[in-house]
mmCIF file of the C-alpha atoms, coordinates in Angstrom:
data_MODEL
# 
_entry.id   MODEL 
# 
loop_
_atom_site.group_PDB 
_atom_site.id 
_atom_site.type_symbol 
_atom_site.label_atom_id 
_atom_site.label_alt_id 
_atom_site.label_comp_id 
_atom_site.label_asym_id 
_atom_site.label_entity_id 
_atom_site.label_seq_id 
_atom_site.pdbx_PDB_ins_code 
_atom_site.Cartn_x 
_atom_site.Cartn_y 
_atom_site.Cartn_z 
_atom_site.occupancy 
_atom_site.B_iso_or_equiv 
_atom_site.pdbx_formal_charge 
_atom_site.auth_seq_id 
_atom_site.auth_comp_id 
_atom_site.auth_asym_id 
_atom_site.auth_atom_id 
_atom_site.pdbx_PDB_model_num 
ATOM 1   C CA . UNK A 1 1   ? 14.453  -6.725  10.468  1.00 0.00 ? 1   UNK A CA 1 
ATOM 2   C CA . UNK A 1 2   ? 13.242  -6.075  6.908   1.00 0.00 ? 2   UNK A CA 1 
ATOM 3   C CA . UNK A 1 3   ? 10.252  -7.817  5.275   1.00 0.00 ? 3   UNK A CA 1 
ATOM 4   C CA . UNK A 1 4   ? 10.580  -9.886  2.100   1.00 0.00 ? 4   UNK A CA 1 
ATOM 5   C CA . UNK A 1 5   ? 9.600   -8.374  -1.258  1.00 0.00 ? 5   UNK A CA 1 
ATOM 6   C CA . UNK A 1 6   ? 11.060  -4.993  -0.391  1.00 0.00 ? 6   UNK A CA 1 
ATOM 7   C CA . UNK A 1 7   ? 13.763  -2.974  -2.081  1.00 0.00 ? 7   UNK A CA 1 
ATOM 8   C CA . UNK A 1 8   ? 15.886  0.115   -1.701  1.00 0.00 ? 8   UNK A CA 1 
ATOM 9   C CA . UNK A 1 9   ? 18.106  1.037   1.249   1.00 0.00 ? 9   UNK A CA 1 
ATOM 10  C CA . UNK A 1 10  ? 16.555  -0.482  4.356   1.00 0.00 ? 10  UNK A CA 1 
ATOM 11  C CA . UNK A 1 11  ? 13.877  -2.164  2.237   1.00 0.00 ? 11  UNK A CA 1 
ATOM 12  C CA . UNK A 1 12  ? 11.633  0.909   2.446   1.00 0.00 ? 12  UNK A CA 1 
ATOM 13  C CA . UNK A 1 13  ? 9.791   0.199   -0.829  1.00 0.00 ? 13  UNK A CA 1 
ATOM 14  C CA . UNK A 1 14  ? 7.405   -2.752  -1.179  1.00 0.00 ? 14  UNK A CA 1 
ATOM 15  C CA . UNK A 1 15  ? 7.455   -4.086  -4.724  1.00 0.00 ? 15  UNK A CA 1 
ATOM 16  C CA . UNK A 1 16  ? 4.717   -5.901  -6.570  1.00 0.00 ? 16  UNK A CA 1 
ATOM 17  C CA . UNK A 1 17  ? 5.883   -7.358  -9.860  1.00 0.00 ? 17  UNK A CA 1 
ATOM 18  C CA . UNK A 1 18  ? 9.130   -8.321  -11.489 1.00 0.00 ? 18  UNK A CA 1 
ATOM 19  C CA . UNK A 1 19  ? 12.482  -6.913  -10.435 1.00 0.00 ? 19  UNK A CA 1 
ATOM 20  C CA . UNK A 1 20  ? 13.284  -6.801  -14.172 1.00 0.00 ? 20  UNK A CA 1 
ATOM 21  C CA . UNK A 1 21  ? 10.244  -4.720  -15.160 1.00 0.00 ? 21  UNK A CA 1 
ATOM 22  C CA . UNK A 1 22  ? 10.975  -2.145  -17.858 1.00 0.00 ? 22  UNK A CA 1 
ATOM 23  C CA . UNK A 1 23  ? 8.611   0.378   -16.242 1.00 0.00 ? 23  UNK A CA 1 
ATOM 24  C CA . UNK A 1 24  ? 7.796   1.247   -12.635 1.00 0.00 ? 24  UNK A CA 1 
ATOM 25  C CA . UNK A 1 25  ? 4.578   2.643   -11.216 1.00 0.00 ? 25  UNK A CA 1 
ATOM 26  C CA . UNK A 1 26  ? 5.421   4.349   -7.911  1.00 0.00 ? 26  UNK A CA 1 
ATOM 27  C CA . UNK A 1 27  ? 2.454   4.654   -5.555  1.00 0.00 ? 27  UNK A CA 1 
ATOM 28  C CA . UNK A 1 28  ? 2.697   6.962   -2.524  1.00 0.00 ? 28  UNK A CA 1 
ATOM 29  C CA . UNK A 1 29  ? -0.043  6.367   0.025   1.00 0.00 ? 29  UNK A CA 1 
ATOM 30  C CA . UNK A 1 30  ? -1.012  6.448   3.699   1.00 0.00 ? 30  UNK A CA 1 
ATOM 31  C CA . UNK A 1 31  ? -3.083  3.523   5.070   1.00 0.00 ? 31  UNK A CA 1 
ATOM 32  C CA . UNK A 1 32  ? -5.504  5.974   6.758   1.00 0.00 ? 32  UNK A CA 1 
ATOM 33  C CA . UNK A 1 33  ? -5.917  8.245   3.706   1.00 0.00 ? 33  UNK A CA 1 
ATOM 34  C CA . UNK A 1 34  ? -9.528  8.146   2.387   1.00 0.00 ? 34  UNK A CA 1 
ATOM 35  C CA . UNK A 1 35  ? -8.465  9.198   -1.123  1.00 0.00 ? 35  UNK A CA 1 
ATOM 36  C CA . UNK A 1 36  ? -5.899  6.390   -1.151  1.00 0.00 ? 36  UNK A CA 1 
ATOM 37  C CA . UNK A 1 37  ? -8.758  4.040   -0.319  1.00 0.00 ? 37  UNK A CA 1 
ATOM 38  C CA . UNK A 1 38  ? -10.711 5.343   -3.313  1.00 0.00 ? 38  UNK A CA 1 
ATOM 39  C CA . UNK A 1 39  ? -7.686  4.880   -5.553  1.00 0.00 ? 39  UNK A CA 1 
ATOM 40  C CA . UNK A 1 40  ? -6.938  1.364   -4.299  1.00 0.00 ? 40  UNK A CA 1 
ATOM 41  C CA . UNK A 1 41  ? -10.520 0.126   -4.486  1.00 0.00 ? 41  UNK A CA 1 
ATOM 42  C CA . UNK A 1 42  ? -10.980 1.681   -7.934  1.00 0.00 ? 42  UNK A CA 1 
ATOM 43  C CA . UNK A 1 43  ? -7.604  0.905   -9.501  1.00 0.00 ? 43  UNK A CA 1 
ATOM 44  C CA . UNK A 1 44  ? -5.740  -1.593  -7.306  1.00 0.00 ? 44  UNK A CA 1 
ATOM 45  C CA . UNK A 1 45  ? -6.924  -4.652  -9.217  1.00 0.00 ? 45  UNK A CA 1 
ATOM 46  C CA . UNK A 1 46  ? -6.080  -2.895  -12.501 1.00 0.00 ? 46  UNK A CA 1 
ATOM 47  C CA . UNK A 1 47  ? -2.546  -2.162  -11.263 1.00 0.00 ? 47  UNK A CA 1 
ATOM 48  C CA . UNK A 1 48  ? -2.196  -5.749  -10.052 1.00 0.00 ? 48  UNK A CA 1 
ATOM 49  C CA . UNK A 1 49  ? -3.336  -7.211  -13.377 1.00 0.00 ? 49  UNK A CA 1 
ATOM 50  C CA . UNK A 1 50  ? -1.066  -4.898  -15.401 1.00 0.00 ? 50  UNK A CA 1 
ATOM 51  C CA . UNK A 1 51  ? 1.904   -5.855  -13.197 1.00 0.00 ? 51  UNK A CA 1 
ATOM 52  C CA . UNK A 1 52  ? 1.013   -9.543  -13.585 1.00 0.00 ? 52  UNK A CA 1 
ATOM 53  C CA . UNK A 1 53  ? 1.067   -9.009  -17.362 1.00 0.00 ? 53  UNK A CA 1 
ATOM 54  C CA . UNK A 1 54  ? 4.551   -7.506  -17.096 1.00 0.00 ? 54  UNK A CA 1 
ATOM 55  C CA . UNK A 1 55  ? 3.552   -3.997  -18.174 1.00 0.00 ? 55  UNK A CA 1 
ATOM 56  C CA . UNK A 1 56  ? 5.192   -2.471  -15.094 1.00 0.00 ? 56  UNK A CA 1 
ATOM 57  C CA . UNK A 1 57  ? 6.122   -3.212  -11.500 1.00 0.00 ? 57  UNK A CA 1 
ATOM 58  C CA . UNK A 1 58  ? 4.358   -1.375  -8.686  1.00 0.00 ? 58  UNK A CA 1 
ATOM 59  C CA . UNK A 1 59  ? 6.545   0.166   -5.981  1.00 0.00 ? 59  UNK A CA 1 
ATOM 60  C CA . UNK A 1 60  ? 4.631   1.105   -2.833  1.00 0.00 ? 60  UNK A CA 1 
ATOM 61  C CA . UNK A 1 61  ? 5.918   4.006   -0.735  1.00 0.00 ? 61  UNK A CA 1 
ATOM 62  C CA . UNK A 1 62  ? 3.993   4.495   2.494   1.00 0.00 ? 62  UNK A CA 1 
ATOM 63  C CA . UNK A 1 63  ? 3.636   7.532   4.696   1.00 0.00 ? 63  UNK A CA 1 
ATOM 64  C CA . UNK A 1 64  ? 2.113   7.824   8.140   1.00 0.00 ? 64  UNK A CA 1 
ATOM 65  C CA . UNK A 1 65  ? 1.459   11.563  8.262   1.00 0.00 ? 65  UNK A CA 1 
ATOM 66  C CA . UNK A 1 66  ? -2.217  11.066  9.157   1.00 0.00 ? 66  UNK A CA 1 
ATOM 67  C CA . UNK A 1 67  ? -1.085  9.742   12.535  1.00 0.00 ? 67  UNK A CA 1 
ATOM 68  C CA . UNK A 1 68  ? 0.328   13.207  13.182  1.00 0.00 ? 68  UNK A CA 1 
ATOM 69  C CA . UNK A 1 69  ? -2.483  15.261  11.672  1.00 0.00 ? 69  UNK A CA 1 
ATOM 70  C CA . UNK A 1 70  ? -5.444  13.171  12.888  1.00 0.00 ? 70  UNK A CA 1 
ATOM 71  C CA . UNK A 1 71  ? -3.762  11.717  15.981  1.00 0.00 ? 71  UNK A CA 1 
ATOM 72  C CA . UNK A 1 72  ? -2.945  8.135   16.880  1.00 0.00 ? 72  UNK A CA 1 
ATOM 73  C CA . UNK A 1 73  ? -0.774  5.341   15.536  1.00 0.00 ? 73  UNK A CA 1 
ATOM 74  C CA . UNK A 1 74  ? -3.070  3.568   13.059  1.00 0.00 ? 74  UNK A CA 1 
ATOM 75  C CA . UNK A 1 75  ? -1.068  4.332   9.918   1.00 0.00 ? 75  UNK A CA 1 
ATOM 76  C CA . UNK A 1 76  ? 2.164   3.105   11.522  1.00 0.00 ? 76  UNK A CA 1 
ATOM 77  C CA . UNK A 1 77  ? 0.499   -0.052  12.877  1.00 0.00 ? 77  UNK A CA 1 
ATOM 78  C CA . UNK A 1 78  ? -1.143  -0.772  9.498   1.00 0.00 ? 78  UNK A CA 1 
ATOM 79  C CA . UNK A 1 79  ? 2.187   -0.279  7.754   1.00 0.00 ? 79  UNK A CA 1 
ATOM 80  C CA . UNK A 1 80  ? 3.871   -2.737  10.137  1.00 0.00 ? 80  UNK A CA 1 
ATOM 81  C CA . UNK A 1 81  ? 1.095   -5.255  9.370   1.00 0.00 ? 81  UNK A CA 1 
ATOM 82  C CA . UNK A 1 82  ? 1.653   -4.697  5.633   1.00 0.00 ? 82  UNK A CA 1 
ATOM 83  C CA . UNK A 1 83  ? 5.293   -5.617  6.230   1.00 0.00 ? 83  UNK A CA 1 
ATOM 84  C CA . UNK A 1 84  ? 4.148   -8.881  7.784   1.00 0.00 ? 84  UNK A CA 1 
ATOM 85  C CA . UNK A 1 85  ? 1.958   -9.523  4.735   1.00 0.00 ? 85  UNK A CA 1 
ATOM 86  C CA . UNK A 1 86  ? 4.891   -8.803  2.387   1.00 0.00 ? 86  UNK A CA 1 
ATOM 87  C CA . UNK A 1 87  ? 6.752   -11.651 4.113   1.00 0.00 ? 87  UNK A CA 1 
ATOM 88  C CA . UNK A 1 88  ? 4.028   -14.020 2.924   1.00 0.00 ? 88  UNK A CA 1 
ATOM 89  C CA . UNK A 1 89  ? 4.424   -13.023 -0.743  1.00 0.00 ? 89  UNK A CA 1 
ATOM 90  C CA . UNK A 1 90  ? 3.588   -10.352 -3.282  1.00 0.00 ? 90  UNK A CA 1 
ATOM 91  C CA . UNK A 1 91  ? -0.017  -11.467 -3.854  1.00 0.00 ? 91  UNK A CA 1 
ATOM 92  C CA . UNK A 1 92  ? -0.870  -11.723 -0.137  1.00 0.00 ? 92  UNK A CA 1 
ATOM 93  C CA . UNK A 1 93  ? 0.598   -8.239  0.364   1.00 0.00 ? 93  UNK A CA 1 
ATOM 94  C CA . UNK A 1 94  ? -1.407  -6.683  -2.468  1.00 0.00 ? 94  UNK A CA 1 
ATOM 95  C CA . UNK A 1 95  ? -4.623  -8.439  -1.439  1.00 0.00 ? 95  UNK A CA 1 
ATOM 96  C CA . UNK A 1 96  ? -4.137  -7.451  2.194   1.00 0.00 ? 96  UNK A CA 1 
ATOM 97  C CA . UNK A 1 97  ? -3.527  -3.837  1.165   1.00 0.00 ? 97  UNK A CA 1 
ATOM 98  C CA . UNK A 1 98  ? -6.853  -3.859  -0.682  1.00 0.00 ? 98  UNK A CA 1 
ATOM 99  C CA . UNK A 1 99  ? -8.608  -5.557  2.257   1.00 0.00 ? 99  UNK A CA 1 
ATOM 100 C CA . UNK A 1 100 ? -7.216  -2.962  4.681   1.00 0.00 ? 100 UNK A CA 1 
ATOM 101 C CA . UNK A 1 101 ? -8.505  -0.126  2.531   1.00 0.00 ? 101 UNK A CA 1 
ATOM 102 C CA . UNK A 1 102 ? -11.892 -1.823  2.215   1.00 0.00 ? 102 UNK A CA 1 
ATOM 103 C CA . UNK A 1 103 ? -12.023 -2.000  6.019   1.00 0.00 ? 103 UNK A CA 1 
ATOM 104 C CA . UNK A 1 104 ? -10.526 1.459   6.563   1.00 0.00 ? 104 UNK A CA 1 
ATOM 105 C CA . UNK A 1 105 ? -12.107 3.423   9.417   1.00 0.00 ? 105 UNK A CA 1 
ATOM 106 C CA . UNK A 1 106 ? -12.992 7.093   9.122   1.00 0.00 ? 106 UNK A CA 1 
ATOM 107 C CA . UNK A 1 107 ? -9.978  9.391   8.889   1.00 0.00 ? 107 UNK A CA 1 
ATOM 108 C CA . UNK A 1 108 ? -10.389 10.611  12.477  1.00 0.00 ? 108 UNK A CA 1 
ATOM 109 C CA . UNK A 1 109 ? -10.921 7.071   13.853  1.00 0.00 ? 109 UNK A CA 1 
ATOM 110 C CA . UNK A 1 110 ? -7.651  5.450   14.927  1.00 0.00 ? 110 UNK A CA 1 
ATOM 111 C CA . UNK A 1 111 ? -9.090  1.910   14.744  1.00 0.00 ? 111 UNK A CA 1 
ATOM 112 C CA . UNK A 1 112 ? -6.000  0.550   12.944  1.00 0.00 ? 112 UNK A CA 1 
ATOM 113 C CA . UNK A 1 113 ? -4.058  1.181   16.161  1.00 0.00 ? 113 UNK A CA 1 
ATOM 114 C CA . UNK A 1 114 ? -5.851  -1.911  17.505  1.00 0.00 ? 114 UNK A CA 1 
ATOM 115 C CA . UNK A 1 115 ? -4.004  -4.929  16.117  1.00 0.00 ? 115 UNK A CA 1 
ATOM 116 C CA . UNK A 1 116 ? -7.153  -7.064  16.227  1.00 0.00 ? 116 UNK A CA 1 
ATOM 117 C CA . UNK A 1 117 ? -8.639  -4.641  13.692  1.00 0.00 ? 117 UNK A CA 1 
ATOM 118 C CA . UNK A 1 118 ? -5.624  -5.278  11.454  1.00 0.00 ? 118 UNK A CA 1 
ATOM 119 C CA . UNK A 1 119 ? -5.994  -9.055  11.698  1.00 0.00 ? 119 UNK A CA 1 
ATOM 120 C CA . UNK A 1 120 ? -9.698  -9.084  10.815  1.00 0.00 ? 120 UNK A CA 1 
ATOM 121 C CA . UNK A 1 121 ? -9.272  -8.107  7.109   1.00 0.00 ? 121 UNK A CA 1 
ATOM 122 C CA . UNK A 1 122 ? -6.619  -10.824 6.758   1.00 0.00 ? 122 UNK A CA 1 
ATOM 123 C CA . UNK A 1 123 ? -9.234  -13.494 7.477   1.00 0.00 ? 123 UNK A CA 1 
ATOM 124 C CA . UNK A 1 124 ? -10.414 -13.297 3.848   1.00 0.00 ? 124 UNK A CA 1 
ATOM 125 C CA . UNK A 1 125 ? -6.888  -13.935 2.485   1.00 0.00 ? 125 UNK A CA 1 
ATOM 126 C CA . UNK A 1 126 ? -5.993  -17.609 2.743   1.00 0.00 ? 126 UNK A CA 1 
ATOM 127 C CA . UNK A 1 127 ? -2.246  -17.015 2.359   1.00 0.00 ? 127 UNK A CA 1 
ATOM 128 C CA . UNK A 1 128 ? -2.328  -14.923 5.544   1.00 0.00 ? 128 UNK A CA 1 
ATOM 129 C CA . UNK A 1 129 ? -3.813  -17.737 7.648   1.00 0.00 ? 129 UNK A CA 1 
ATOM 130 C CA . UNK A 1 130 ? -0.387  -18.380 9.131   1.00 0.00 ? 130 UNK A CA 1 
ATOM 131 C CA . UNK A 1 131 ? 0.780   -18.142 12.701  1.00 0.00 ? 131 UNK A CA 1 
ATOM 132 C CA . UNK A 1 132 ? 3.850   -16.267 11.490  1.00 0.00 ? 132 UNK A CA 1 
ATOM 133 C CA . UNK A 1 133 ? 1.761   -13.455 9.987   1.00 0.00 ? 133 UNK A CA 1 
ATOM 134 C CA . UNK A 1 134 ? -0.537  -13.227 13.013  1.00 0.00 ? 134 UNK A CA 1 
ATOM 135 C CA . UNK A 1 135 ? 2.397   -13.230 15.442  1.00 0.00 ? 135 UNK A CA 1 
ATOM 136 C CA . UNK A 1 136 ? 4.229   -10.472 13.551  1.00 0.00 ? 136 UNK A CA 1 
ATOM 137 C CA . UNK A 1 137 ? 1.099   -8.299  13.582  1.00 0.00 ? 137 UNK A CA 1 
ATOM 138 C CA . UNK A 1 138 ? 0.324   -8.981  17.258  1.00 0.00 ? 138 UNK A CA 1 
ATOM 139 C CA . UNK A 1 139 ? 3.924   -8.337  18.349  1.00 0.00 ? 139 UNK A CA 1 
ATOM 140 C CA . UNK A 1 140 ? 4.446   -5.304  16.115  1.00 0.00 ? 140 UNK A CA 1 
ATOM 141 C CA . UNK A 1 141 ? 7.513   -6.988  14.616  1.00 0.00 ? 141 UNK A CA 1 
ATOM 142 C CA . UNK A 1 142 ? 7.820   -4.508  11.769  1.00 0.00 ? 142 UNK A CA 1 
ATOM 143 C CA . UNK A 1 143 ? 7.156   -1.260  13.662  1.00 0.00 ? 143 UNK A CA 1 
ATOM 144 C CA . UNK A 1 144 ? 10.869  -0.262  13.480  1.00 0.00 ? 144 UNK A CA 1 
ATOM 145 C CA . UNK A 1 145 ? 10.807  -0.951  9.720   1.00 0.00 ? 145 UNK A CA 1 
ATOM 146 C CA . UNK A 1 146 ? 7.551   1.015   9.372   1.00 0.00 ? 146 UNK A CA 1 
ATOM 147 C CA . UNK A 1 147 ? 9.234   4.003   11.022  1.00 0.00 ? 147 UNK A CA 1 
ATOM 148 C CA . UNK A 1 148 ? 12.032  3.833   8.427   1.00 0.00 ? 148 UNK A CA 1 
ATOM 149 C CA . UNK A 1 149 ? 9.492   3.579   5.585   1.00 0.00 ? 149 UNK A CA 1 
ATOM 150 C CA . UNK A 1 150 ? 7.677   6.618   6.956   1.00 0.00 ? 150 UNK A CA 1 
ATOM 151 C CA . UNK A 1 151 ? 10.916  8.571   7.236   1.00 0.00 ? 151 UNK A CA 1 
ATOM 152 C CA . UNK A 1 152 ? 11.775  7.731   3.617   1.00 0.00 ? 152 UNK A CA 1 
ATOM 153 C CA . UNK A 1 153 ? 8.348   9.044   2.580   1.00 0.00 ? 153 UNK A CA 1 
ATOM 154 C CA . UNK A 1 154 ? 8.941   12.283  4.500   1.00 0.00 ? 154 UNK A CA 1 
ATOM 155 C CA . UNK A 1 155 ? 12.207  12.874  2.651   1.00 0.00 ? 155 UNK A CA 1 
ATOM 156 C CA . UNK A 1 156 ? 10.840  11.846  -0.783  1.00 0.00 ? 156 UNK A CA 1 
ATOM 157 C CA . UNK A 1 157 ? 9.495   15.282  -1.676  1.00 0.00 ? 157 UNK A CA 1 
ATOM 158 C CA . UNK A 1 158 ? 5.973   13.903  -2.089  1.00 0.00 ? 158 UNK A CA 1 
ATOM 159 C CA . UNK A 1 159 ? 3.529   16.111  -0.205  1.00 0.00 ? 159 UNK A CA 1 
ATOM 160 C CA . UNK A 1 160 ? 0.127   14.499  -0.740  1.00 0.00 ? 160 UNK A CA 1 
ATOM 161 C CA . UNK A 1 161 ? -1.454  11.100  -1.122  1.00 0.00 ? 161 UNK A CA 1 
ATOM 162 C CA . UNK A 1 162 ? -2.234  9.383   -3.284  1.00 0.00 ? 162 UNK A CA 1 
ATOM 163 C CA . UNK A 1 163 ? 0.593   10.394  -5.578  1.00 0.00 ? 163 UNK A CA 1 
ATOM 164 C CA . UNK A 1 164 ? 1.331   8.051   -8.461  1.00 0.00 ? 164 UNK A CA 1 
ATOM 165 C CA . UNK A 1 165 ? 4.279   8.298   -10.838 1.00 0.00 ? 165 UNK A CA 1 
ATOM 166 C CA . UNK A 1 166 ? 4.859   6.223   -13.954 1.00 0.00 ? 166 UNK A CA 1 
ATOM 167 C CA . UNK A 1 167 ? 8.601   6.204   -14.606 1.00 0.00 ? 167 UNK A CA 1 
ATOM 168 C CA . UNK A 1 168 ? 8.756   9.398   -12.480 1.00 0.00 ? 168 UNK A CA 1 
ATOM 169 C CA . UNK A 1 169 ? 6.003   11.160  -14.468 1.00 0.00 ? 169 UNK A CA 1 
ATOM 170 C CA . UNK A 1 170 ? 2.817   12.040  -12.499 1.00 0.00 ? 170 UNK A CA 1 
ATOM 171 C CA . UNK A 1 171 ? -0.300  10.029  -13.333 1.00 0.00 ? 171 UNK A CA 1 
ATOM 172 C CA . UNK A 1 172 ? -3.812  11.170  -12.401 1.00 0.00 ? 172 UNK A CA 1 
ATOM 173 C CA . UNK A 1 173 ? -5.564  8.589   -10.234 1.00 0.00 ? 173 UNK A CA 1 
ATOM 174 C CA . UNK A 1 174 ? -8.162  10.825  -8.546  1.00 0.00 ? 174 UNK A CA 1 
ATOM 175 C CA . UNK A 1 175 ? -10.591 12.890  -10.621 1.00 0.00 ? 175 UNK A CA 1 
ATOM 176 C CA . UNK A 1 176 ? -11.900 16.403  -9.941  1.00 0.00 ? 176 UNK A CA 1 
ATOM 177 C CA . UNK A 1 177 ? -14.766 14.951  -7.889  1.00 0.00 ? 177 UNK A CA 1 
ATOM 178 C CA . UNK A 1 178 ? -12.345 13.183  -5.540  1.00 0.00 ? 178 UNK A CA 1 
ATOM 179 C CA . UNK A 1 179 ? -12.891 9.645   -6.821  1.00 0.00 ? 179 UNK A CA 1 
ATOM 180 C CA . UNK A 1 180 ? -10.677 7.214   -8.699  1.00 0.00 ? 180 UNK A CA 1 
ATOM 181 C CA . UNK A 1 181 ? -10.363 7.815   -12.423 1.00 0.00 ? 181 UNK A CA 1 
ATOM 182 C CA . UNK A 1 182 ? -11.743 5.047   -14.612 1.00 0.00 ? 182 UNK A CA 1 
ATOM 183 C CA . UNK A 1 183 ? -9.514  2.045   -15.272 1.00 0.00 ? 183 UNK A CA 1 
ATOM 184 C CA . UNK A 1 184 ? -9.575  3.005   -18.959 1.00 0.00 ? 184 UNK A CA 1 
ATOM 185 C CA . UNK A 1 185 ? -8.324  6.535   -18.239 1.00 0.00 ? 185 UNK A CA 1 
ATOM 186 C CA . UNK A 1 186 ? -5.605  5.212   -15.950 1.00 0.00 ? 186 UNK A CA 1 
ATOM 187 C CA . UNK A 1 187 ? -4.397  2.579   -18.441 1.00 0.00 ? 187 UNK A CA 1 
ATOM 188 C CA . UNK A 1 188 ? -4.406  5.150   -21.235 1.00 0.00 ? 188 UNK A CA 1 
ATOM 189 C CA . UNK A 1 189 ? -2.071  7.355   -19.201 1.00 0.00 ? 189 UNK A CA 1 
ATOM 190 C CA . UNK A 1 190 ? 0.428   4.595   -18.513 1.00 0.00 ? 190 UNK A CA 1 
ATOM 191 C CA . UNK A 1 191 ? 0.217   3.129   -22.028 1.00 0.00 ? 191 UNK A CA 1 
ATOM 192 C CA . UNK A 1 192 ? 0.724   6.330   -23.999 1.00 0.00 ? 192 UNK A CA 1 
ATOM 193 C CA . UNK A 1 193 ? 4.169   6.962   -22.518 1.00 0.00 ? 193 UNK A CA 1 
# 
C-alpha cells in the first residue's frame, strides 16, 4: 500500500507542490534528526510558500538511520504516520511534518515509537481530524512503505541530514553554528540558479 501524493518507484518520495514544477527542491531528512528539526522550523514555511507560488516543488526523502544509531523505532513509526498524513493531502502532510518536528523528543528519546505521541501533534491540524488518519497511525498501516522509503534513502548516496538539493545542486540550510540559515539566504541560493 502506497500513500497518496507520493512519486517514484514504490512511491518513496513525498511531493509537495505541482507535478509540473520546473524546479525541484529535494529534502533528505530523518524525523528524529535535531538538525532537520532546526531546518524545518526555520525554513519549512518558506519552502511551503515558495512551492505554493510555483517556484519549485519539494520532494521529501526520509531516512530512519537514527533508529539504528540511537536505538528504537521512532523514525520508522514517524515516517509511517507521515504516510498517513500524505493520504489526507499535501498541506496536511507538510503541516504535520512541521508539527512532528516541533514536538520532536531528544535524539536519544524514542518517544515517536509510541503511536499516541504521533497522534498528539496532529490534533492542531484540522485536516487530520479523521478516523482514517488515526486508524492508519494506530495500526501502522504504512510501516511496510516506510521501510521501502528508508531503503531508498540508504541507496541514495546521501550520508547526512538534512541534505537539500535544488535541481541536484547542494543548498546550505544549516549554518556554521548548527542552526537554519535565514530565509533570505536560503531564497537567494535557490533564486540565483
